[in-house]
Amino acid sequence: MTPLSYALLGLIRGEPRTGYALRKVFETTPMGNYSSSPGSIYPALKILAKAGLVSGGNKAPYVITAAGEKAFGDWLLKPMAENEAIDLALLRFAFLHDHPDKQVSLDFLKSFAMAAKARAVGLKAFMTSEAWQEIPMQSRLAVEHGLRTTEASAEWALDAWKQLAAGASEEGRQ
Amino acid sequence: MTPLSYALLGLIRGEPRTGYALRKVFETTPMGNYSSSPGSIYPALKILAKAGLVSGGNKAPYVITAAGEKAFGDWLLKPMAENEAIDLALLRFAFLHDHPDKQVSLDFLKSFAMAAKARAVGLKAFMTSEAWQEIPMQSRLAVEHGLRTTEASAEWALDAWKQLAAGASEEGRQ
DNA sequence: CCAACCATGTAAGCTGTTACATGATTGA
DNA sequence: TCAATCATGTAACAGCTTACATGGTTGG
């Protein structure tokens, strides 16, 4: 199961789609960091079908199976690991939307923020090492860029937590 | 020429290194997003050697050739394209450090900031499209993350420009 | 009716990873 | 001397891209 497989599985789970419809998603939305080329989509879908995670295909929309739901659910519920790629973590977060328990999303954001902060600490440690002094200005600025975006990630997670928490309590009131 | 090839070429250009020394760089510095596995480093070095961009190897440090300097220089001097991967752009910027003309780095940062802003505009356009309204909260927040980090990138470029410009004028005074 | 789009496929090739393997050198 | 580190290699495989190819459907 590659990142692309999970992206496809999650979209199919949202609603049944043909391979072409899936390609359109990658072409027209910010999910465009994933392939969209026929040479990657169609083989990936066949692998999902062979594994029994989706059914259909052959000009009909693919539909997620019970086994697919299980595999996808397990993947979704893992907390974010410190070394997990940010893109992948965000993909998982985006697909948490229809999970009945909002607390799962809130917990995920907490683990996301912690992972981002840990990365920032690692970069800062490098920036105070002896090696840092010998590194030319441009290279140091490039590392600074990594720190800035990592910190922006962490801040986003905290803000997103607040927004979600507020939305959840509002729902509770209705 | 892959991103890894340029990373290797740039490091060798900085000072002659063996394959092992290059792997250590990727293992111990924030350049760790590049491979470091022997299965990618050694083949890549052989390709560089075959192309005549480096000489040496065979337990001796690799050294950049005149052809290598040319190829690397051409790559370095391209302004950042809007669709160029951020990692790759930062790699180029980091290697600009020993270019005699500071203005080249300053110009690069300008093009970097413009590319980042253009991406932010694209994301914002998506966020005001009709599609946006139908998208669940978690997915919207994920896109928000993209916007936040993109904006952090753009801000970094402006700040870096100021720092570099200040450093350059100080050098001028000496 | 013709262009545009829907819809799928496959072959060739590039990059990179994992895992395994070898042998030299050096410090405790 | 023995573990760690230096130093290189390669075989098998995964994943994706590019490019090419096919045919059906629909709107103007």
Short mmCIF file of C-alpha atoms (C1' of nucleotides) in Angstrom, two decimals:
data_model
loop_
_atom_site.label_atom_id
_atom_site.label_comp_id
_atom_site.label_asym_id
_atom_site.label_seq_id
_atom_site.Cartn_x
_atom_site.Cartn_y
_atom_site.Cartn_z
CA MET A 1 0.00 0.00 0.00
CA THR A 2 1.58 3.20 -1.23
CA PRO A 3 0.47 6.74 -0.43
CA LEU A 4 -1.28 6.84 -3.79
CA SER A 5 -3.21 3.66 -2.94
CA TYR A 6 -4.53 5.25 0.21
CA ALA A 7 -5.48 8.42 -1.59
CA LEU A 8 -7.41 6.40 -4.16
CA LEU A 9 -9.02 4.20 -1.54
CA GLY A 10 -10.10 7.20 0.51
CA LEU A 11 -11.66 8.93 -2.50
CA ILE A 12 -13.49 5.77 -3.57
CA ARG A 13 -14.71 5.34 -0.03
CA GLY A 14 -16.12 8.86 -0.13
CA GLU A 15 -18.08 7.96 -3.23
CA PRO A 16 -17.69 5.33 -5.95
CA ARG A 17 -15.62 6.65 -8.86
CA THR A 18 -14.09 5.50 -12.12
CA GLY A 19 -10.38 5.72 -12.72
CA TYR A 20 -10.97 8.74 -14.89
CA ALA A 21 -12.92 10.56 -12.19
CA LEU A 22 -10.06 9.90 -9.77
CA ARG A 23 -7.56 11.33 -12.21
CA LYS A 24 -9.69 14.48 -12.48
CA VAL A 25 -9.52 14.96 -8.73
CA PHE A 26 -5.72 14.97 -8.87
CA GLU A 27 -5.76 17.35 -11.80
CA THR A 28 -8.16 19.93 -10.46
CA THR A 29 -7.68 20.06 -6.70
CA PRO A 30 -4.79 20.62 -4.29
CA MET A 31 -4.43 16.83 -4.20
CA GLY A 32 -2.45 17.37 -7.37
CA ASN A 33 0.76 16.32 -5.70
CA TYR A 34 -0.39 12.80 -6.49
CA SER A 35 0.22 11.38 -9.96
CA SER A 36 -2.93 11.65 -12.17
CA SER A 37 -1.04 10.00 -15.02
CA PRO A 38 -2.84 6.95 -16.43
CA GLY A 39 0.33 4.94 -16.04
CA SER A 40 0.12 5.22 -12.30
CA ILE A 41 -3.64 5.37 -11.60
CA TYR A 42 -4.84 2.34 -13.54
CA PRO A 43 -2.15 -0.07 -12.35
CA ALA A 44 -2.70 1.13 -8.76
CA LEU A 45 -6.45 0.51 -9.06
CA LYS A 46 -5.88 -2.98 -10.38
CA ILE A 47 -3.67 -3.74 -7.42
CA LEU A 48 -6.37 -2.50 -5.04
CA ALA A 49 -8.94 -4.66 -6.83
CA LYS A 50 -6.67 -7.70 -6.76
CA ALA A 51 -6.18 -7.20 -3.03
CA GLY A 52 -9.94 -7.18 -2.61
CA LEU A 53 -10.08 -3.66 -1.18
CA VAL A 54 -12.27 -2.34 -3.98
CA SER A 55 -14.68 -3.94 -6.41
CA GLY A 56 -16.14 -2.82 -9.72
CA GLY A 57 -13.95 -1.22 -12.37
CA ASN A 58 -14.08 -2.25 -16.01
CA LYS A 59 -15.80 1.05 -17.01
CA ALA A 60 -17.99 0.89 -13.90
CA PRO A 61 -17.15 2.99 -10.83
CA TYR A 62 -14.96 1.34 -8.22
CA VAL A 63 -16.60 0.72 -4.85
CA ILE A 64 -14.85 0.08 -1.56
CA THR A 65 -15.33 -3.36 -0.02
CA ALA A 66 -15.62 -4.35 3.63
CA ALA A 67 -11.95 -5.37 3.59
CA GLY A 68 -11.15 -1.98 2.09
CA GLU A 69 -13.03 -0.19 4.85
CA LYS A 70 -11.09 -2.17 7.41
CA ALA A 71 -7.67 -1.48 5.87
CA PHE A 72 -8.45 2.19 5.39
CA GLY A 73 -9.82 2.58 8.90
CA ASP A 74 -6.73 1.04 10.46
CA TRP A 75 -4.50 3.39 8.52
CA LEU A 76 -6.58 6.43 9.46
CA LEU A 77 -6.50 5.79 13.16
CA LYS A 78 -2.76 5.61 13.64
CA PRO A 79 -1.41 8.71 15.40
CA MET A 80 1.12 10.69 13.43
CA ALA A 81 4.68 9.39 13.77
CA GLU A 82 7.52 11.88 14.10
CA ASN A 83 9.15 10.67 10.91
CA GLU A 84 5.93 10.42 8.91
CA ALA A 85 5.89 12.58 5.79
CA ILE A 86 3.79 15.71 6.28
CA ASP A 87 1.93 15.19 3.02
CA LEU A 88 0.89 11.74 4.08
CA ALA A 89 -0.20 12.92 7.51
CA LEU A 90 -2.30 15.66 5.96
CA LEU A 91 -3.89 13.16 3.62
CA ARG A 92 -4.89 11.07 6.60
CA PHE A 93 -6.23 14.08 8.43
CA ALA A 94 -8.31 15.16 5.43
CA PHE A 95 -9.92 11.72 5.29
CA LEU A 96 -10.82 11.78 8.97
CA HIS A 97 -13.73 14.09 8.19
CA ASP A 98 -16.49 11.56 8.36
CA HIS A 99 -15.28 9.69 11.38
CA PRO A 100 -18.11 9.72 13.91
CA ASP A 101 -15.88 10.69 16.81
CA LYS A 102 -14.49 14.22 16.46
CA GLN A 103 -12.08 13.45 19.28
CA VAL A 104 -10.07 11.27 16.89
CA SER A 105 -9.37 14.28 14.69
CA LEU A 106 -8.49 16.40 17.68
CA ASP A 107 -6.06 13.77 18.95
CA PHE A 108 -4.51 13.49 15.52
CA LEU A 109 -3.88 17.23 15.43
CA LYS A 110 -2.21 17.00 18.82
CA SER A 111 0.15 14.31 17.58
CA PHE A 112 0.75 16.34 14.43
CA ALA A 113 1.72 19.40 16.43
CA MET A 114 4.06 17.35 18.60
CA ALA A 115 5.75 15.79 15.58
CA ALA A 116 6.24 19.22 14.00
CA LYS A 117 7.66 20.63 17.19
CA ALA A 118 10.06 17.71 17.52
CA ARG A 119 11.33 18.39 14.01
CA ALA A 120 11.79 22.05 14.82
CA VAL A 121 13.81 21.09 17.89
CA GLY A 122 16.02 18.88 15.72
CA LEU A 123 16.70 21.72 13.30
CA LYS A 124 17.43 24.13 16.14
CA ALA A 125 19.87 21.62 17.62
CA PHE A 126 21.72 21.55 14.32
CA MET A 127 21.74 25.34 14.24
CA THR A 128 23.58 25.52 17.54
CA SER A 129 26.10 22.78 16.73
CA GLU A 130 29.74 23.50 15.90
CA ALA A 131 29.13 22.57 12.28
CA TRP A 132 26.70 25.47 11.99
CA GLN A 133 29.41 28.11 12.35
CA GLU A 134 31.37 26.83 9.36
CA ILE A 135 28.38 26.80 7.05
CA PRO A 136 28.03 29.67 4.60
CA MET A 137 25.17 32.15 4.93
CA GLN A 138 23.08 30.84 2.03
CA SER A 139 23.06 27.30 3.38
CA ARG A 140 22.14 28.53 6.81
CA LEU A 141 19.26 30.49 5.36
CA ALA A 142 18.07 27.37 3.56
CA VAL A 143 17.92 25.52 6.88
CA GLU A 144 16.11 28.52 8.32
CA HIS A 145 13.48 27.98 5.67
CA GLY A 146 12.94 24.46 6.92
CA LEU A 147 12.52 25.77 10.45
CA ARG A 148 10.06 28.45 9.41
CA THR A 149 7.79 26.10 7.50
CA THR A 150 7.97 23.50 10.25
CA GLU A 151 6.91 26.08 12.79
CA ALA A 152 4.10 27.20 10.50
CA SER A 153 2.97 23.54 10.42
CA ALA A 154 2.91 23.34 14.19
CA GLU A 155 0.98 26.59 14.51
CA TRP A 156 -1.51 25.43 11.93
CA ALA A 157 -2.16 22.29 13.94
CA LEU A 158 -2.93 24.31 17.07
CA ASP A 159 -5.24 26.69 15.19
CA ALA A 160 -6.95 23.80 13.43
CA TRP A 161 -7.49 22.14 16.80
CA LYS A 162 -9.24 25.26 18.08
CA GLN A 163 -11.46 25.52 15.01
CA LEU A 164 -12.44 21.88 15.16
CA ALA A 165 -13.04 21.96 18.88
CA ALA A 166 -15.28 25.01 18.48
CA GLY A 167 -17.21 23.33 15.65
CA ALA A 168 -17.64 20.17 17.72
CA SER A 169 -19.03 22.02 20.75
CA GLU A 170 -21.41 23.94 18.48
CA GLU A 171 -22.70 20.68 17.06
CA GLY A 172 -23.21 19.44 20.57
CA ARG A 173 -25.47 22.39 21.34
CA GLN A 174 -27.81 21.71 18.43
CA MET B 1 20.62 14.80 -14.11
CA THR B 2 18.42 14.10 -11.11
CA PRO B 3 18.14 16.27 -7.99
CA LEU B 4 20.44 13.84 -6.24
CA SER B 5 23.04 14.26 -9.00
CA TYR B 6 23.05 17.99 -8.48
CA ALA B 7 23.29 17.62 -4.73
CA LEU B 8 26.29 15.33 -5.14
CA LEU B 9 27.91 17.54 -7.77
CA GLY B 10 27.49 20.62 -5.60
CA LEU B 11 29.03 18.94 -2.57
CA ILE B 12 31.97 17.60 -4.58
CA ARG B 13 32.44 21.03 -6.06
CA GLY B 14 32.65 22.46 -2.54
CA GLU B 15 35.43 20.02 -1.74
CA PRO B 16 36.52 16.65 -3.15
CA ARG B 17 34.81 13.79 -1.33
CA THR B 18 34.48 10.03 -1.45
CA GLY B 19 31.11 8.37 -1.83
CA TYR B 20 31.17 7.52 1.82
CA ALA B 21 31.79 11.12 2.86
CA LEU B 22 28.85 12.18 0.72
CA ARG B 23 26.61 9.63 2.38
CA LYS B 24 27.63 11.01 5.77
CA VAL B 25 26.49 14.47 4.74
CA PHE B 26 23.03 13.16 3.97
CA GLU B 27 22.93 11.23 7.22
CA THR B 28 24.05 13.98 9.58
CA THR B 29 22.74 17.26 8.16
CA PRO B 30 19.36 18.67 7.11
CA MET B 31 20.23 17.51 3.60
CA GLY B 32 18.93 14.17 4.85
CA ASN B 33 15.92 14.35 2.55
CA TYR B 34 18.30 12.96 -0.07
CA SER B 35 18.94 9.23 -0.22
CA SER B 36 22.22 8.31 1.61
CA SER B 37 21.64 4.66 0.80
CA PRO B 38 24.59 3.03 -0.99
CA GLY B 39 22.23 1.75 -3.64
CA SER B 40 21.53 5.27 -4.80
CA ILE B 41 24.79 7.13 -4.08
CA TYR B 42 27.27 4.85 -5.79
CA PRO B 43 25.31 4.34 -9.00
CA ALA B 44 24.65 8.10 -9.18
CA LEU B 45 28.36 8.83 -8.78
CA LYS B 46 29.23 6.41 -11.54
CA ILE B 47 26.78 8.14 -13.84
CA LEU B 48 28.35 11.51 -13.03
CA ALA B 49 31.81 10.06 -13.73
CA LYS B 50 30.67 8.48 -16.99
CA ALA B 51 29.23 11.84 -18.06
CA GLY B 52 32.62 13.41 -17.37
CA LEU B 53 31.31 15.80 -14.72
CA VAL B 54 33.52 14.38 -11.98
CA SER B 55 36.78 12.48 -11.98
CA GLY B 56 38.48 10.34 -9.36
CA GLY B 57 36.53 7.74 -7.41
CA ASN B 58 37.77 4.19 -6.93
CA LYS B 59 38.54 4.83 -3.21
CA ALA B 60 39.92 8.28 -4.05
CA PRO B 61 37.81 11.40 -3.53
CA TYR B 62 35.74 12.55 -6.48
CA VAL B 63 36.72 15.91 -7.96
CA ILE B 64 34.59 18.11 -10.16
CA THR B 65 35.78 18.60 -13.75
CA ALA B 66 35.56 21.69 -15.96
CA ALA B 67 32.53 20.17 -17.67
CA GLY B 68 31.03 19.58 -14.23
CA GLU B 69 31.58 23.21 -13.25
CA LYS B 70 29.86 24.29 -16.44
CA ALA B 71 26.83 22.03 -15.99
CA PHE B 72 26.49 22.96 -12.34
CA GLY B 73 26.85 26.67 -13.02
CA ASP B 74 24.15 26.63 -15.68
CA TRP B 75 21.78 24.88 -13.32
CA LEU B 76 22.53 27.29 -10.49
CA LEU B 77 21.84 30.41 -12.48
CA LYS B 78 18.32 29.58 -13.65
CA PRO B 79 15.71 31.67 -11.82
CA MET B 80 13.17 29.69 -9.85
CA ALA B 81 10.23 28.47 -11.93
CA GLU B 82 6.75 28.60 -10.43
CA ASN B 83 6.34 24.86 -10.67
CA GLU B 84 9.84 24.01 -9.43
CA ALA B 85 9.87 21.89 -6.29
CA ILE B 86 10.69 23.94 -3.21
CA ASP B 87 13.31 21.46 -2.03
CA LEU B 88 15.13 21.71 -5.31
CA ALA B 89 15.00 25.49 -5.31
CA LEU B 90 16.41 25.59 -1.80
CA LEU B 91 19.18 23.24 -2.80
CA ARG B 92 20.12 25.61 -5.58
CA PHE B 93 19.99 28.58 -3.28
CA ALA B 94 22.21 26.88 -0.72
CA PHE B 95 24.82 26.21 -3.40
CA LEU B 96 24.83 29.82 -4.55
CA HIS B 97 26.95 30.75 -1.53
CA ASP B 98 30.27 31.03 -3.26
CA HIS B 99 29.07 32.80 -6.36
CA PRO B 100 31.11 35.99 -6.66
CA ASP B 101 28.10 38.17 -7.38
CA LYS B 102 25.75 38.48 -4.39
CA GLN B 103 23.16 40.00 -6.68
CA VAL B 104 22.54 36.56 -8.18
CA SER B 105 21.42 35.26 -4.79
CA LEU B 106 19.28 38.32 -4.22
CA ASP B 107 17.58 37.88 -7.59
CA PHE B 108 17.00 34.23 -6.90
CA LEU B 109 15.26 35.08 -3.63
CA LYS B 110 13.02 37.50 -5.49
CA SER B 111 12.00 34.82 -7.96
CA PHE B 112 11.50 32.41 -5.07
CA ALA B 113 9.17 34.83 -3.30
CA MET B 114 7.21 35.41 -6.47
CA ALA B 115 6.80 31.69 -7.10
CA ALA B 116 5.62 31.14 -3.52
CA LYS B 117 3.13 33.98 -3.79
CA ALA B 118 1.79 32.64 -7.07
CA ARG B 119 1.18 29.29 -5.40
CA ALA B 120 -0.59 30.96 -2.52
CA VAL B 121 -2.82 32.79 -4.99
CA GLY B 122 -3.68 29.48 -6.64
CA LEU B 123 -4.67 27.96 -3.32
CA LYS B 124 -6.74 30.98 -2.40
CA ALA B 125 -8.52 30.78 -5.74
CA PHE B 126 -9.47 27.20 -4.97
CA MET B 127 -10.67 28.26 -1.54
CA THR B 128 -13.17 30.70 -3.03
CA SER B 129 -14.44 28.33 -5.74
CA GLU B 130 -17.84 26.65 -5.55
CA ALA B 131 -16.20 23.31 -4.89
CA TRP B 132 -14.82 24.69 -1.65
CA GLN B 133 -18.22 24.96 0.00
CA GLU B 134 -18.96 21.27 -0.42
CA ILE B 135 -15.69 20.13 1.06
CA PRO B 136 -15.74 18.92 4.66
CA MET B 137 -13.95 20.86 7.37
CA GLN B 138 -10.97 18.53 7.76
CA SER B 139 -10.12 18.68 4.07
CA ARG B 140 -10.43 22.44 4.08
CA LEU B 141 -8.08 22.64 7.02
CA ALA B 142 -5.58 20.46 5.16
CA VAL B 143 -5.59 22.94 2.27
CA GLU B 144 -5.21 25.72 4.82
CA HIS B 145 -2.02 24.01 5.92
CA GLY B 146 -0.68 24.26 2.40
CA LEU B 147 -1.48 27.93 2.33
CA ARG B 148 0.16 28.61 5.67
CA THR B 149 3.43 26.91 4.80
CA THR B 150 3.48 28.53 1.36
CA GLU B 151 3.06 31.93 2.95
CA ALA B 152 5.81 31.10 5.44
CA SER B 153 8.04 30.29 2.46
CA ALA B 154 7.33 33.63 0.84
CA GLU B 155 8.00 35.50 4.05
CA TRP B 156 11.22 33.63 4.54
CA ALA B 157 12.39 34.71 1.10
CA LEU B 158 11.76 38.37 1.90
CA ASP B 159 13.55 38.13 5.25
CA ALA B 160 16.43 36.24 3.71
CA TRP B 161 16.71 38.93 1.06
CA LYS B 162 17.05 41.57 3.76
CA GLN B 163 19.69 39.62 5.65
CA LEU B 164 21.72 38.96 2.54
CA ALA B 165 21.44 42.52 1.33
CA ALA B 166 22.60 43.80 4.72
CA GLY B 167 25.55 41.41 4.68
CA ALA B 168 26.49 42.43 1.16
CA SER B 169 26.50 46.15 1.94
CA GLU B 170 28.60 45.48 5.04
CA GLU B 171 31.14 43.65 2.91
CA GLY B 172 31.17 46.61 0.56
CA ARG B 173 32.19 48.90 3.41
CA GLN B 174 35.21 46.82 4.35
"C1'" DC C 1 -19.59 15.59 -38.31
"C1'" DC C 2 -15.92 16.83 -35.81
"C1'" DA C 3 -13.69 18.35 -31.78
"C1'" DA C 4 -13.58 17.62 -27.14
"C1'" DC C 5 -13.95 14.81 -23.61
"C1'" DC C 6 -14.69 10.16 -21.32
"C1'" DA C 7 -12.25 6.04 -20.27
"C1'" DT C 8 -8.68 2.69 -20.18
"C1'" DG C 9 -4.54 0.47 -21.15
"C1'" DT C 10 0.54 -0.82 -21.81
"C1'" DA C 11 5.62 -0.76 -22.83
"C1'" DA C 12 10.05 1.30 -21.81
"C1'" DG C 13 12.73 3.41 -18.79
"C1'" DC C 14 14.42 6.07 -14.69
"C1'" DT C 15 15.17 6.51 -9.71
"C1'" DG C 16 15.40 4.93 -5.73
"C1'" DT C 17 14.96 1.48 -1.73
"C1'" DT C 18 16.07 -2.72 0.77
"C1'" DA C 19 18.92 -6.11 1.71
"C1'" DC C 20 22.82 -8.41 1.31
"C1'" DA C 21 27.80 -8.82 0.70
"C1'" DT C 22 32.80 -7.74 0.77
"C1'" DG C 23 37.10 -6.13 2.58
"C1'" DA C 24 40.32 -2.49 4.73
"C1'" DT C 25 41.55 0.31 8.59
"C1'" DT C 26 41.65 2.01 13.20
"C1'" DG C 27 41.06 2.65 18.19
"C1'" DA C 28 40.55 0.55 22.75
"C1'" DT D 1 42.04 -8.78 18.76
"C1'" DC D 2 37.69 -7.34 18.06
"C1'" DA D 3 34.25 -4.02 17.37
"C1'" DA D 4 33.37 0.00 14.97
"C1'" DT D 5 33.86 2.63 11.23
"C1'" DC D 6 35.48 3.42 6.44
"C1'" DA D 7 34.40 2.29 1.81
"C1'" DT D 8 32.16 0.20 -2.05
"C1'" DG D 9 29.26 -2.70 -4.59
"C1'" DT D 10 25.11 -5.13 -6.60
"C1'" DA D 11 20.72 -7.80 -7.24
"C1'" DA D 12 15.79 -7.56 -6.78
"C1'" DC D 13 12.12 -4.96 -6.65
"C1'" DA D 14 8.77 -0.97 -6.19
"C1'" DG D 15 6.79 3.04 -7.93
"C1'" DC D 16 6.22 6.34 -11.02
"C1'" DT D 17 6.69 9.05 -15.58
"C1'" DT D 18 6.48 9.53 -20.44
"C1'" DA D 19 4.75 8.34 -24.50
"C1'" DC D 20 1.94 5.97 -27.20
"C1'" DA D 21 -2.37 3.65 -28.35
"C1'" DT D 22 -7.33 2.50 -28.48
"C1'" DG D 23 -12.22 3.29 -28.72
"C1'" DG D 24 -16.79 5.32 -27.05
"C1'" DT D 25 -19.78 9.40 -26.22
"C1'" DT D 26 -21.53 13.98 -26.46
"C1'" DG D 27 -22.28 18.90 -27.60
"C1'" DG D 28 -22.28 22.48 -30.95
#
